[in-house]
Amino acid sequence: LYQQTIAGQWGMSNPAGTDKFTIQHVDYTRARSASFYGDAWVVEDALLSSKRVAPPAQKSYAVTEAFPTSLVFVAGPNCGAWGRSDRSTTRRTYNRFAAEDYPLFRAGVEAALHAGLVAMARLGCDVALLAHVSAGIYAGEHKQALLADYESLVNDLLDTPCSAPSGPVPLGRYFQRVVLATLRAK
């Protein structure tokens, strides 16, 4: 599925190298504008299945209960993860400007989420399942501030006017439901 959809559209130009060149022609280490994070990549016609956990901790997927979905990927800012080697993609995308400037970091997260939501709306998705973009290891010292801001950031985006044939409408109107996913720590 990957090879037939988004392969070659994003990522490092030279995955085994140490340079900062990406396929999408963005050097994230030098990004001083949130617009650098305003792209989304789409995989349509994917199938997902629910995961079942039975005692004692046996996991399986209910493949007979698969449901169609579209997967939308974004590139959020990284100001917290610095890989162990020069070839690490986290080192090659680390943005020191965002690390020093919370408003820039937050604006980059907002741009990534906006790009993802607009892509979902264009696809006709009625449910948007959102990850906490850049809110884990990529957040660095901004993690607590970003987590505190996240719900309002998403709500503000859903109120953002978007173009429609009948005139501007809030982005949130394109969705029946928007879910901000959370993962439990182990």
GROMACS .gro file of C-alpha atoms in nm:
model
  186
    1LEU     CA    1   0.000   0.000   0.000
    2TYR     CA    2   0.280   0.240   0.094
    3GLN     CA    3   0.467   0.179  -0.232
    4GLN     CA    4   0.150   0.249  -0.432
    5THR     CA    5   0.058   0.569  -0.251
    6ILE     CA    6   0.296   0.800  -0.063
    7ALA     CA    7   0.633   0.630  -0.120
    8GLY     CA    8   0.879   0.885  -0.250
    9GLN     CA    9   0.659   1.185  -0.161
   10TRP     CA   10   0.815   1.265   0.178
   11GLY     CA   11   1.107   1.174   0.398
   12MET     CA   12   1.481   1.217   0.380
   13SER     CA   13   1.627   1.241   0.028
   14ASN     CA   14   1.915   1.019   0.136
   15PRO     CA   15   1.787   0.797   0.422
   16ALA     CA   16   2.133   0.653   0.496
   17GLY     CA   17   2.306   0.993   0.478
   18THR     CA   18   2.371   1.271   0.724
   19ASP     CA   19   2.238   1.567   0.523
   20LYS     CA   20   1.916   1.752   0.602
   21PHE     CA   21   1.762   1.738   0.254
   22THR     CA   22   1.408   1.605   0.233
   23ILE     CA   23   1.213   1.480  -0.067
   24GLN     CA   24   0.963   1.760  -0.007
   25HIS     CA   25   1.247   2.019  -0.031
   26VAL     CA   26   1.211   2.137   0.329
   27ASP     CA   27   1.505   2.176   0.566
   28TYR     CA   28   1.319   2.145   0.894
   29THR     CA   29   1.630   2.239   1.093
   30ARG     CA   30   1.609   2.594   0.954
   31ALA     CA   31   1.232   2.642   0.965
   32ARG     CA   32   1.153   2.981   1.115
   33SER     CA   33   0.797   2.988   0.984
   34ALA     CA   34   0.505   2.760   1.070
   35SER     CA   35   0.429   2.725   0.700
   36PHE     CA   36   0.716   2.475   0.670
   37TYR     CA   37   0.487   2.229   0.852
   38GLY     CA   38   0.174   2.290   0.643
   39ASP     CA   39   0.179   1.972   0.431
   40ALA     CA   40  -0.022   1.651   0.448
   41TRP     CA   41   0.019   1.318   0.270
   42VAL     CA   42  -0.279   1.091   0.206
   43VAL     CA   43  -0.332   0.716   0.175
   44GLU     CA   44  -0.686   0.646   0.056
   45ASP     CA   45  -0.873   0.315   0.058
   46ALA     CA   46  -0.691   0.163   0.355
   47LEU     CA   47  -0.854  -0.098   0.576
   48LEU     CA   48  -0.824  -0.102   0.955
   49SER     CA   49  -0.930  -0.374   1.197
   50SER     CA   50  -1.000  -0.366   1.566
   51LYS     CA   51  -0.749  -0.526   1.801
   52ARG     CA   52  -0.870  -0.773   2.058
   53VAL     CA   53  -0.688  -0.856   2.377
   54ALA     CA   54  -0.777  -1.181   2.550
   55PRO     CA   55  -0.627  -1.316   2.869
   56PRO     CA   56  -0.344  -1.373   2.922
   57ALA     CA   57  -0.240  -1.078   2.703
   58GLN     CA   58  -0.303  -1.250   2.370
   59LYS     CA   59  -0.354  -0.992   2.097
   60SER     CA   60  -0.522  -1.048   1.764
   61TYR     CA   61  -0.684  -0.840   1.492
   62ALA     CA   62  -1.044  -0.894   1.390
   63VAL     CA   63  -0.971  -0.887   1.016
   64THR     CA   64  -1.327  -0.994   0.934
   65GLU     CA   65  -1.442  -0.667   1.091
   66ALA     CA   66  -1.226  -0.439   0.876
   67PHE     CA   67  -1.350  -0.090   0.798
   68PRO     CA   68  -1.240   0.148   0.522
   69THR     CA   69  -1.044   0.458   0.611
   70SER     CA   70  -0.815   0.724   0.475
   71LEU     CA   71  -0.482   0.780   0.647
   72VAL     CA   72  -0.345   1.133   0.660
   73PHE     CA   73   0.015   1.201   0.765
   74VAL     CA   74   0.169   1.536   0.861
   75ALA     CA   75   0.517   1.654   0.956
   76GLY     CA   76   0.517   1.830   1.292
   77PRO     CA   77   0.809   2.025   1.435
   78ASN     CA   78   1.082   1.846   1.628
   79CYS     CA   79   1.252   2.038   1.906
   80GLY     CA   80   1.302   1.756   2.152
   81ALA     CA   81   1.451   1.449   1.985
   82TRP     CA   82   1.819   1.444   1.896
   83GLY     CA   83   1.920   1.102   1.767
   84ARG     CA   84   2.230   0.912   1.871
   85SER     CA   85   2.405   0.933   1.535
   86ASP     CA   86   2.447   1.186   1.256
   87ARG     CA   87   2.227   0.963   1.037
   88SER     CA   88   1.932   0.979   1.277
   89THR     CA   89   1.629   1.141   1.116
   90THR     CA   90   1.544   1.310   1.444
   91ARG     CA   91   1.884   1.479   1.448
   92ARG     CA   92   1.840   1.571   1.082
   93THR     CA   93   1.503   1.740   1.150
   94TYR     CA   94   1.571   1.896   1.493
   95ASN     CA   95   1.473   2.265   1.490
   96ARG     CA   96   1.667   2.474   1.742
   97PHE     CA   97   1.459   2.783   1.660
   98ALA     CA   98   1.141   2.602   1.771
   99ALA     CA   99   1.326   2.473   2.080
  100GLU     CA  100   1.400   2.834   2.180
  101ASP     CA  101   1.058   2.976   2.083
  102TYR     CA  102   0.738   2.812   2.211
  103PRO     CA  103   0.506   3.029   1.995
  104LEU     CA  104   0.697   2.916   1.682
  105PHE     CA  105   0.678   2.551   1.790
  106ARG     CA  106   0.306   2.578   1.868
  107ALA     CA  107   0.238   2.751   1.537
  108GLY     CA  108   0.419   2.468   1.356
  109VAL     CA  109   0.201   2.211   1.532
  110GLU     CA  110  -0.106   2.416   1.441
  111ALA     CA  111   0.001   2.432   1.074
  112ALA     CA  112   0.052   2.054   1.064
  113LEU     CA  113  -0.287   1.985   1.224
  114HIS     CA  114  -0.458   2.233   0.992
  115ALA     CA  115  -0.305   2.065   0.687
  116GLY     CA  116  -0.423   1.726   0.811
  117LEU     CA  117  -0.777   1.843   0.887
  118VAL     CA  118  -0.812   2.017   0.550
  119ALA     CA  119  -0.691   1.701   0.374
  120MET     CA  120  -0.948   1.495   0.567
  121ALA     CA  121  -1.226   1.741   0.481
  122ARG     CA  122  -1.133   1.730   0.111
  123LEU     CA  123  -1.146   1.349   0.123
  124GLY     CA  124  -1.496   1.363   0.271
  125CYS     CA  125  -1.397   1.203   0.601
  126ASP     CA  126  -1.679   1.236   0.850
  127VAL     CA  127  -1.475   1.130   1.154
  128ALA     CA  128  -1.131   1.278   1.219
  129LEU     CA  129  -0.911   1.080   1.457
  130LEU     CA  130  -0.626   1.310   1.557
  131ALA     CA  131  -0.294   1.222   1.711
  132HIS     CA  132  -0.112   1.464   1.940
  133VAL     CA  133   0.125   1.588   1.669
  134SER     CA  134   0.472   1.670   1.810
  135ALA     CA  135   0.347   1.629   2.167
  136GLY     CA  136   0.574   1.337   2.262
  137ILE     CA  137   0.951   1.321   2.222
  138TYR     CA  138   0.940   1.597   1.958
  139ALA     CA  139   0.809   1.851   2.211
  140GLY     CA  140   1.117   1.865   2.433
  141GLU     CA  141   1.083   2.133   2.701
  142HIS     CA  142   0.755   2.249   2.543
  143LYS     CA  143   0.569   1.926   2.620
  144GLN     CA  144   0.366   2.042   2.921
  145ALA     CA  145   0.274   2.374   2.761
  146LEU     CA  146   0.168   2.206   2.437
  147LEU     CA  147  -0.040   1.942   2.614
  148ALA     CA  148  -0.211   2.217   2.815
  149ASP     CA  149  -0.286   2.408   2.491
  150TYR     CA  150  -0.380   2.113   2.270
  151GLU     CA  151  -0.757   2.096   2.312
  152SER     CA  152  -0.800   2.471   2.259
  153LEU     CA  153  -0.562   2.458   1.962
  154VAL     CA  154  -0.779   2.189   1.797
  155ASN     CA  155  -1.102   2.372   1.882
  156ASP     CA  156  -0.966   2.696   1.734
  157LEU     CA  157  -0.874   2.511   1.414
  158LEU     CA  158  -1.222   2.363   1.389
  159ASP     CA  159  -1.363   2.718   1.408
  160THR     CA  160  -1.131   2.838   1.128
  161PRO     CA  161  -1.329   2.949   0.820
  162CYS     CA  162  -1.267   2.742   0.507
  163SER     CA  163  -1.375   2.801   0.150
  164ALA     CA  164  -1.689   2.625   0.035
  165PRO     CA  165  -1.908   2.673  -0.274
  166SER     CA  166  -2.170   2.841  -0.055
  167GLY     CA  167  -1.916   3.065   0.118
  168PRO     CA  168  -1.680   3.032   0.415
  169VAL     CA  169  -1.776   2.769   0.673
  170PRO     CA  170  -1.594   2.654   0.988
  171LEU     CA  171  -1.357   2.363   0.922
  172GLY     CA  172  -1.528   2.163   1.195
  173ARG     CA  173  -1.853   2.160   1.000
  174TYR     CA  174  -1.701   1.905   0.761
  175PHE     CA  175  -1.687   1.641   1.036
  176GLN     CA  176  -1.956   1.461   1.234
  177ARG     CA  177  -1.699   1.385   1.500
  178VAL     CA  178  -1.341   1.482   1.585
  179VAL     CA  179  -1.156   1.260   1.831
  180LEU     CA  180  -0.827   1.361   1.991
  181ALA     CA  181  -0.666   1.023   2.064
  182THR     CA  182  -0.473   0.960   2.382
  183LEU     CA  183  -0.250   0.666   2.465
  184ARG     CA  184  -0.205   0.523   2.810
  185ALA     CA  185   0.148   0.504   2.943
  186LYS     CA  186   0.263   0.152   3.017
   0.00000   0.00000   0.00000
